[in-house]
PDB file of C-alpha atoms and ligand atoms in Angstrom:
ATOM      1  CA  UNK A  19      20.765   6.088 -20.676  1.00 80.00           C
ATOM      2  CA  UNK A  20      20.722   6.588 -24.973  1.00 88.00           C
ATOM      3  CA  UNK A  21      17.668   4.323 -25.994  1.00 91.00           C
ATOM      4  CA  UNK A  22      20.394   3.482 -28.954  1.00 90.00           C
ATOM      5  CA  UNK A  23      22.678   2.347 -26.828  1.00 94.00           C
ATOM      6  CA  UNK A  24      20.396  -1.113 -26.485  1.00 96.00           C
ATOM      7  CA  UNK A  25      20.489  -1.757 -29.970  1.00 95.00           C
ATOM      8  CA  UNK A  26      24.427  -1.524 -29.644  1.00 95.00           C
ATOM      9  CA  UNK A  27      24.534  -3.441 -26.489  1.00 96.00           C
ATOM     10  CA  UNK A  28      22.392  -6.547 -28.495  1.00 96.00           C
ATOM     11  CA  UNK A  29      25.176  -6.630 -31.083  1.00 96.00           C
ATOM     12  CA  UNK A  30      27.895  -6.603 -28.877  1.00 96.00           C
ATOM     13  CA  UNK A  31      25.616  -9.297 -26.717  1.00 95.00           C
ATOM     14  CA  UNK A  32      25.195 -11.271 -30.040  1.00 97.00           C
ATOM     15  CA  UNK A  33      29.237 -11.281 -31.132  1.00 97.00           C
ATOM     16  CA  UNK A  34      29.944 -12.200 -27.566  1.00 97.00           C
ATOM     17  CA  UNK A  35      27.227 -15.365 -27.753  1.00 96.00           C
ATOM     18  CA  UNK A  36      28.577 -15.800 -30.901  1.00 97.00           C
ATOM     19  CA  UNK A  37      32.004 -16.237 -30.329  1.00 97.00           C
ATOM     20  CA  UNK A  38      31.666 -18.756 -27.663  1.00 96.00           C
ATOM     21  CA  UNK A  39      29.049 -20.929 -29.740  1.00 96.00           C
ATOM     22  CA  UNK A  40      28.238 -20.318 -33.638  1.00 97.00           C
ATOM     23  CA  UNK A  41      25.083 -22.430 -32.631  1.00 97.00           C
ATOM     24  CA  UNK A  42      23.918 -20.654 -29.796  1.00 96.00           C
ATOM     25  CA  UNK A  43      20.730 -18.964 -31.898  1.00 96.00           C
ATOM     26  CA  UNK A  44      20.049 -21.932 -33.467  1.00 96.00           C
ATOM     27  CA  UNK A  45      19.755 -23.897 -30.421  1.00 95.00           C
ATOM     28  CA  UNK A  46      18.123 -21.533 -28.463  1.00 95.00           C
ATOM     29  CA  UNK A  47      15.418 -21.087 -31.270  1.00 96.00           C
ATOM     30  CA  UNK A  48      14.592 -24.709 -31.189  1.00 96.00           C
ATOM     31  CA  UNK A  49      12.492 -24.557 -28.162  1.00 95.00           C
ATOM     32  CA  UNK A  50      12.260 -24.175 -24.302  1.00 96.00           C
ATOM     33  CA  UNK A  51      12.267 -26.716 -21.448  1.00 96.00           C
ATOM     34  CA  UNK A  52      12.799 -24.634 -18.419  1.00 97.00           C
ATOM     35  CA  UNK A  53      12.568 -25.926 -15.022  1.00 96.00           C
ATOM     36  CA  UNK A  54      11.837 -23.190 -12.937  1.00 98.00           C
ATOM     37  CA  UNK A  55       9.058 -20.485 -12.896  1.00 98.00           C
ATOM     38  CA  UNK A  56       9.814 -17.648 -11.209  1.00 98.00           C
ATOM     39  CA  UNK A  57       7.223 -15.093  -9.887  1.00 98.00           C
ATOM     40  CA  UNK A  58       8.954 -11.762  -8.815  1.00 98.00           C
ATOM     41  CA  UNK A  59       8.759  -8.458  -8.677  1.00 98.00           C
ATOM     42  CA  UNK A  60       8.712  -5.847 -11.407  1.00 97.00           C
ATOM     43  CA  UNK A  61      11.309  -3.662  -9.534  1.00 97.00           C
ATOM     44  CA  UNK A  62      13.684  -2.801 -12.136  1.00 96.00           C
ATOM     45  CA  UNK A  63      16.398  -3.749  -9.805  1.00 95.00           C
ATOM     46  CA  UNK A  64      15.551  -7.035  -9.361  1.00 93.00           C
ATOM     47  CA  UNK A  65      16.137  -9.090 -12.291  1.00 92.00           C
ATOM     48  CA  UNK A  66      15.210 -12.613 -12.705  1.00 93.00           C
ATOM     49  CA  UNK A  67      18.108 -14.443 -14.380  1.00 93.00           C
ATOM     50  CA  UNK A  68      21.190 -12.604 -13.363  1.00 93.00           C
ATOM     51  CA  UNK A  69      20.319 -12.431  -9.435  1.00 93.00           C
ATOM     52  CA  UNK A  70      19.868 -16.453  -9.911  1.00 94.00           C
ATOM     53  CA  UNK A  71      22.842 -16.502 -12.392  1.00 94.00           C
ATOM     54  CA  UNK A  72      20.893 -18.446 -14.889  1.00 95.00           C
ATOM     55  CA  UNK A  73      20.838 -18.414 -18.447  1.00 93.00           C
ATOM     56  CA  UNK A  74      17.992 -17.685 -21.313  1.00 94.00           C
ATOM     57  CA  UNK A  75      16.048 -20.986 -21.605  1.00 95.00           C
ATOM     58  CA  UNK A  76      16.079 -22.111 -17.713  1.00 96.00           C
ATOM     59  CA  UNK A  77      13.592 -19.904 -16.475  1.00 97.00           C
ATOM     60  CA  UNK A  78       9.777 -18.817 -17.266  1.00 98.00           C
ATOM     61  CA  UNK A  79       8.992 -15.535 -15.781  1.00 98.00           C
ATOM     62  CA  UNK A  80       6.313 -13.672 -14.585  1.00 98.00           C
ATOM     63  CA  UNK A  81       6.712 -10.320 -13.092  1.00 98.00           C
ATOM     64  CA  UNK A  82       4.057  -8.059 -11.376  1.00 97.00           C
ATOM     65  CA  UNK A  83       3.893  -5.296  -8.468  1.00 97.00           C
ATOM     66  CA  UNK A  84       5.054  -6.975  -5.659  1.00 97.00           C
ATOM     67  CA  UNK A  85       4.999 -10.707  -6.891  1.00 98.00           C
ATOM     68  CA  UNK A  86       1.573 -11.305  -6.545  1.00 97.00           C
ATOM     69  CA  UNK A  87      -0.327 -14.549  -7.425  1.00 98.00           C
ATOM     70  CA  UNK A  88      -3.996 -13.374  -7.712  1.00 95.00           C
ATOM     71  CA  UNK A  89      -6.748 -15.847  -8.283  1.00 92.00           C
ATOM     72  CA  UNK A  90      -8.265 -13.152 -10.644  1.00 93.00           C
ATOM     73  CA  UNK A  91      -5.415 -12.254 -12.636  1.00 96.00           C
ATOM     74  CA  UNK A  92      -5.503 -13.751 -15.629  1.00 97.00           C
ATOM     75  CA  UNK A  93      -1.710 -12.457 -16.796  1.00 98.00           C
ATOM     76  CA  UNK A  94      -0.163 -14.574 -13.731  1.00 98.00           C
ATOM     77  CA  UNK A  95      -2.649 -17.207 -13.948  1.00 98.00           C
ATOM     78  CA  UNK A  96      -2.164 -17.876 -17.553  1.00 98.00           C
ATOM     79  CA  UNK A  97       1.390 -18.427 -17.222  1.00 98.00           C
ATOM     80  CA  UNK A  98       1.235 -20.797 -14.106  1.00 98.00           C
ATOM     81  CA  UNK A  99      -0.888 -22.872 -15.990  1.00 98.00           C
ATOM     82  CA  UNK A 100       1.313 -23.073 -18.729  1.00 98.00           C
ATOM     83  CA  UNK A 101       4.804 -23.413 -17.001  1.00 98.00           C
ATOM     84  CA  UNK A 102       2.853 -26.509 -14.808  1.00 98.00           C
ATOM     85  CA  UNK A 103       0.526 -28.312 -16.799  1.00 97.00           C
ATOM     86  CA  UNK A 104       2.443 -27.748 -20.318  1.00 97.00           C
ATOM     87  CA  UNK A 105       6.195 -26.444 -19.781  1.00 97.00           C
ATOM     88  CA  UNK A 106       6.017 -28.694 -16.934  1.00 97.00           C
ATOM     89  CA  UNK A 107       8.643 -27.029 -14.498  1.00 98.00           C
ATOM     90  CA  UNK A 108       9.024 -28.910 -11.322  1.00 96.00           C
ATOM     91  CA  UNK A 109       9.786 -25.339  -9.527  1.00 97.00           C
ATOM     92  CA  UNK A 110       7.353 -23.014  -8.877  1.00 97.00           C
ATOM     93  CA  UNK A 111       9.327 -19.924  -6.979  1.00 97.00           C
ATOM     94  CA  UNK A 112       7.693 -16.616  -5.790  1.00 98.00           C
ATOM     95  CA  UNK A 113      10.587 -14.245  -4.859  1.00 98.00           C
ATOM     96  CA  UNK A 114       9.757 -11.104  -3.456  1.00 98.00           C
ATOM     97  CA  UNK A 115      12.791  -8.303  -2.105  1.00 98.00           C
ATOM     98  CA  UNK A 116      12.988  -5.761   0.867  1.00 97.00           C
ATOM     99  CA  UNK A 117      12.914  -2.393  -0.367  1.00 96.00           C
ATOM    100  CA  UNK A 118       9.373  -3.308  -2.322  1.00 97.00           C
ATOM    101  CA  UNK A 119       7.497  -0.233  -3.436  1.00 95.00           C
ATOM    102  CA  UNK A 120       4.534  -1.709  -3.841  1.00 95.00           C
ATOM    103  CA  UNK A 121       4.895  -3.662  -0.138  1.00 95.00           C
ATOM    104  CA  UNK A 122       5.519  -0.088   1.519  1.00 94.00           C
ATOM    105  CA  UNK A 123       2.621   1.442  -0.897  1.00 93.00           C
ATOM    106  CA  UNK A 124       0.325  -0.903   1.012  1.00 91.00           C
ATOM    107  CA  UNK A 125       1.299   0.054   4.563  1.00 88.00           C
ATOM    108  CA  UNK A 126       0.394   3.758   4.018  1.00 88.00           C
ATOM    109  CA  UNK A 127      -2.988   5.141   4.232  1.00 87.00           C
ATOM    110  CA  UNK A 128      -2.771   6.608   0.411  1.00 89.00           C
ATOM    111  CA  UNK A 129      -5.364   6.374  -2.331  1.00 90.00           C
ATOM    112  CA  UNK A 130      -2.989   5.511  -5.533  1.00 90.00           C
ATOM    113  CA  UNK A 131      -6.209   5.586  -7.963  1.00 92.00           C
ATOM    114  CA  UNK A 132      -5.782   2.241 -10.024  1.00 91.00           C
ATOM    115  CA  UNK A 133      -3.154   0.379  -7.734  1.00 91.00           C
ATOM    116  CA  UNK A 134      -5.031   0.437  -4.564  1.00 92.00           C
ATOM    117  CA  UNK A 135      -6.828  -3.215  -6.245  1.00 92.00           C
ATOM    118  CA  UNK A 136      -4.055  -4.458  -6.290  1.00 94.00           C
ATOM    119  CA  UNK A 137      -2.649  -3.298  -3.127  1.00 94.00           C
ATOM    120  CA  UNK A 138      -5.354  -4.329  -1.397  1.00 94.00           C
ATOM    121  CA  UNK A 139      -4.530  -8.037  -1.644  1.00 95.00           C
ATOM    122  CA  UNK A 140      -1.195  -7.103   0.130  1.00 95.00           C
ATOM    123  CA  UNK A 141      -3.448  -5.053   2.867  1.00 95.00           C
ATOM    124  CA  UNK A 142      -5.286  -8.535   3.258  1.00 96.00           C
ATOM    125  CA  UNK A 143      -1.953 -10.402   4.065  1.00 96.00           C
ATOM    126  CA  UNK A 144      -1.318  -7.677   6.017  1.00 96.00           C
ATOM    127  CA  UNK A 145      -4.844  -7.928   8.037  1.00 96.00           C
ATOM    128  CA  UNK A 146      -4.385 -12.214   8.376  1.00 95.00           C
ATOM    129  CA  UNK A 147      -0.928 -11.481   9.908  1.00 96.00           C
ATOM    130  CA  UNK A 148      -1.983  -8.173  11.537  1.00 96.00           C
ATOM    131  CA  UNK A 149      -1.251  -9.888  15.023  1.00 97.00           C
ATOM    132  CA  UNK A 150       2.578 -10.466  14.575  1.00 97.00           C
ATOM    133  CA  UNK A 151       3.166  -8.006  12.219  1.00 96.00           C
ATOM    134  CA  UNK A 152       2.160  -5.177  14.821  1.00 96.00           C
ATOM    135  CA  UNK A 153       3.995  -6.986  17.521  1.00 98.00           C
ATOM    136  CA  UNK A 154       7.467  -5.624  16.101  1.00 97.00           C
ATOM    137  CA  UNK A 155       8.266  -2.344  16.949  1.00 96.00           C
ATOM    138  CA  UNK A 156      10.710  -1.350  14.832  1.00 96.00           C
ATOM    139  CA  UNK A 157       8.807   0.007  11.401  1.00 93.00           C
ATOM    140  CA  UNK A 158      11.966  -1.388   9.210  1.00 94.00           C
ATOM    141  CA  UNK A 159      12.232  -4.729  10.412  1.00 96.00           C
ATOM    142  CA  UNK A 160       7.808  -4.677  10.238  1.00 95.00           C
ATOM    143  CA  UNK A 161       8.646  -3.596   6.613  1.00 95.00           C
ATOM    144  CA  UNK A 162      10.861  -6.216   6.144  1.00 96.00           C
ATOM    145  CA  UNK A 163       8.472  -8.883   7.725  1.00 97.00           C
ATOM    146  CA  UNK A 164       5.410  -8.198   5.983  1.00 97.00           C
ATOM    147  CA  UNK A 165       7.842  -8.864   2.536  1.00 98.00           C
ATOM    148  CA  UNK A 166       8.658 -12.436   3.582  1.00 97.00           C
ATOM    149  CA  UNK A 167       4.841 -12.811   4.782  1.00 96.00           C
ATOM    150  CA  UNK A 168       3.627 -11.401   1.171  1.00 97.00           C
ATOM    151  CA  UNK A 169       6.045 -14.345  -0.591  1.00 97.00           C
ATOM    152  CA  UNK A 170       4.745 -16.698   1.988  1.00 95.00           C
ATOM    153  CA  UNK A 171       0.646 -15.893   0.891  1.00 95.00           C
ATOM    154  CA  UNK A 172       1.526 -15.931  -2.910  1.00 97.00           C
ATOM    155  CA  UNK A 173       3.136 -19.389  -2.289  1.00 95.00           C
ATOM    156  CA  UNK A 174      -0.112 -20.241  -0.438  1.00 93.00           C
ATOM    157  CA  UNK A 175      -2.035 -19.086  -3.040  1.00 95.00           C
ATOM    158  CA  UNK A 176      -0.044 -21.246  -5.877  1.00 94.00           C
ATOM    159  CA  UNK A 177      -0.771 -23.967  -4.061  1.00 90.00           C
ATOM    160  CA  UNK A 178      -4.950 -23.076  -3.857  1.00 91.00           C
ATOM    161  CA  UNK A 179      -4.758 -23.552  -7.575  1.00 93.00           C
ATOM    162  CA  UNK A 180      -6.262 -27.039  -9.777  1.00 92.00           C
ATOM    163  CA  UNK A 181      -2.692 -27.239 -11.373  1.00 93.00           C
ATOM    164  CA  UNK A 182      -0.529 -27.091  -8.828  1.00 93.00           C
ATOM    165  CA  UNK A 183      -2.760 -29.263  -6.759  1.00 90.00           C
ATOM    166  CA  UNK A 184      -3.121 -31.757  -9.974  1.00 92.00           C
ATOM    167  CA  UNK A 185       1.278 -31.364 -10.531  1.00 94.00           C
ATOM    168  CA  UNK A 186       1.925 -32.391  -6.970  1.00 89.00           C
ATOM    169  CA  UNK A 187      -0.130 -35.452  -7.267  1.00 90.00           C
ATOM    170  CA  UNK A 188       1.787 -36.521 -10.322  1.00 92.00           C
ATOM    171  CA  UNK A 189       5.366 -35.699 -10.063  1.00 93.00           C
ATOM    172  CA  UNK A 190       7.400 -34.115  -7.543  1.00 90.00           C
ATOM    173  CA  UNK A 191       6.787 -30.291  -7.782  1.00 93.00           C
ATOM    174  CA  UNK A 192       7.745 -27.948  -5.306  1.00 93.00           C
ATOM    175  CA  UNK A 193       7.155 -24.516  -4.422  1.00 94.00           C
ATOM    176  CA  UNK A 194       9.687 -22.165  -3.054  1.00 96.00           C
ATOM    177  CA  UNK A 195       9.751 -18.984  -1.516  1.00 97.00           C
ATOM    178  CA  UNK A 196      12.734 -16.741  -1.826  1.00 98.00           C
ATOM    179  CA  UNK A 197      13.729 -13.031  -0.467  1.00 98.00           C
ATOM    180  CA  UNK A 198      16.171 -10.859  -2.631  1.00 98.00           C
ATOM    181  CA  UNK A 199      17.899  -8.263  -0.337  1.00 97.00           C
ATOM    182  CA  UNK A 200      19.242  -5.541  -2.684  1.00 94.00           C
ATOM    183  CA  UNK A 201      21.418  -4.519   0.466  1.00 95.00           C
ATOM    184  CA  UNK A 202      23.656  -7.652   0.346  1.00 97.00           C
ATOM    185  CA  UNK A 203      22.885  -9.446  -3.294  1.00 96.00           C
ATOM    186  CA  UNK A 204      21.919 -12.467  -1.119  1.00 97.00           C
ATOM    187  CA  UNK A 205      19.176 -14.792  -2.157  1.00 97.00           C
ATOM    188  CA  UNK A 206      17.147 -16.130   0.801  1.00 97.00           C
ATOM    189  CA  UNK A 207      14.892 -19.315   1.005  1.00 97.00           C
ATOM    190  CA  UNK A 208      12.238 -18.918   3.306  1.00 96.00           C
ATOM    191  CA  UNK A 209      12.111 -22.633   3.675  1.00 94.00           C
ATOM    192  CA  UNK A 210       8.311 -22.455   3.483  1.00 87.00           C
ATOM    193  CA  UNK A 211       7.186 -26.076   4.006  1.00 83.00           C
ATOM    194  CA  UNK A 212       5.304 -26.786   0.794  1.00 74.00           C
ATOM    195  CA  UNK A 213       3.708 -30.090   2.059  1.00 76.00           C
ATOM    196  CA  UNK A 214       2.633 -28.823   5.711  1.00 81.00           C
ATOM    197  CA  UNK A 215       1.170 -26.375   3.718  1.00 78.00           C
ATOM    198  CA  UNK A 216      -1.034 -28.613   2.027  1.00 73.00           C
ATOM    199  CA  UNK A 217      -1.550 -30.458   4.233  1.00 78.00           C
ATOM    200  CA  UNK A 218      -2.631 -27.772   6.079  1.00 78.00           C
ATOM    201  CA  UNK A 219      -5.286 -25.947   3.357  1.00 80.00           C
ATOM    202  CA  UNK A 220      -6.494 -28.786   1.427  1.00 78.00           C
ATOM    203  CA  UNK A 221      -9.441 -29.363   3.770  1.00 80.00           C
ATOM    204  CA  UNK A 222     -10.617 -25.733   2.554  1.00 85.00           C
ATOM    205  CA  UNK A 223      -8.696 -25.465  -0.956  1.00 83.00           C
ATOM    206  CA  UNK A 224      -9.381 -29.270  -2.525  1.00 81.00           C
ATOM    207  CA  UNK A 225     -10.030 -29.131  -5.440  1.00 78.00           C
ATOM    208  CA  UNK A 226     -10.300 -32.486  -7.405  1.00 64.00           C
TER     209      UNK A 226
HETATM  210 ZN1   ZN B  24       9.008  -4.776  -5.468  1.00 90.12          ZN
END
């Protein structure tokens, strides 16, 4: 890939915007009411508005290793509390992907100098399902479960936090779990149950 080449490919995307709306800049400029946040991976193949065939304006994004929401990152935490309490989205989705380096980074014993932090909260889902996740034989398909177990614990953890908790007493908000497989192009709700859920932590989690 020539790094020029961008530059090139953002006037060709501006003509083609362009042609199909002379207002398209100037509407876009006036402001943002998306109503979605998506949480996914930084995996260069997993993009955030084309998988979900969206267009600029409809989604905030936040993208880590692994689409991770940690209680003591302040990058992820920052924007939840903006898209919720401020953007207001009524979609909070975390949307992880088989074929995660940073998922299979966790299941080896490797020291990876300043990522094994982060890792390490994907070890601990790893160590609450250790039980099931050991159970399947097959190191693929374990692979492949501890992905959809990951998305499951980040959704957990969105809903541990004041403004999600706070957003769910006041309007309908709902948080979603999704799998991209790369394999297919398929999308895949988890169906997590956002209000068993909370039902189901807010003894320990309350907050208000
Ligand atoms: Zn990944």
């Amino acid at each position: 890939m020539d790094i020029k080449n961008i530059f090139k490919n953002n006037e060709e995307w501006i003509k083609g915007k362009l042609a199909i709306d002379e207002d398209y800049f100037k509407e876009l400029s006036k402001g943002q009411t998306p109503e979605i946040l998506y949480i996914g991976c930084s995996d260069s193949r997993v993009t955030a508005e084309e998988l979900m065939g969206i267009n600029p304006g409809e989604a905030f994004v936040h993208r880590n290793i692994a689409n991770m929401v940690s209680s003591l990152d302040l990058n992820v935490q920052s924007v939840l509390n903006y898209a919720v309490t401020h953007l207001e989205v009524n979609h909070v989705v975390v949307c992880g992907h088989y074929g995660c380096g940073g998922i299979k980074a966790a299941m080896e014993s490797k020291d990876l100098g300043i990522l094994n932090p982060w890792l390490r909260n994907i070890r601990d889902v790893y160590r609450l399902h250790k039980n099931t996740l050991n159970a399947i034989e097959d190191e693929h398909d374990r692979y492949k479960k501890l992905v959809e177990l990951n998305v499951q614990e980040q959704c957990i953890n969105l809903i541990k936090t004041a403004c999600v908790q706070q957003a769910s007493k006041s309007r309908d908000i709902k948080v979603h779990g999704w799998v991209f497989d790369m394999e297919t192009g398929k999308l895949i709700d988890l169906e997590i149950n956002f209000q068993e859920i909370l039902k189901g932590i807010m003894e320990i989690y309350h907050l208000e």
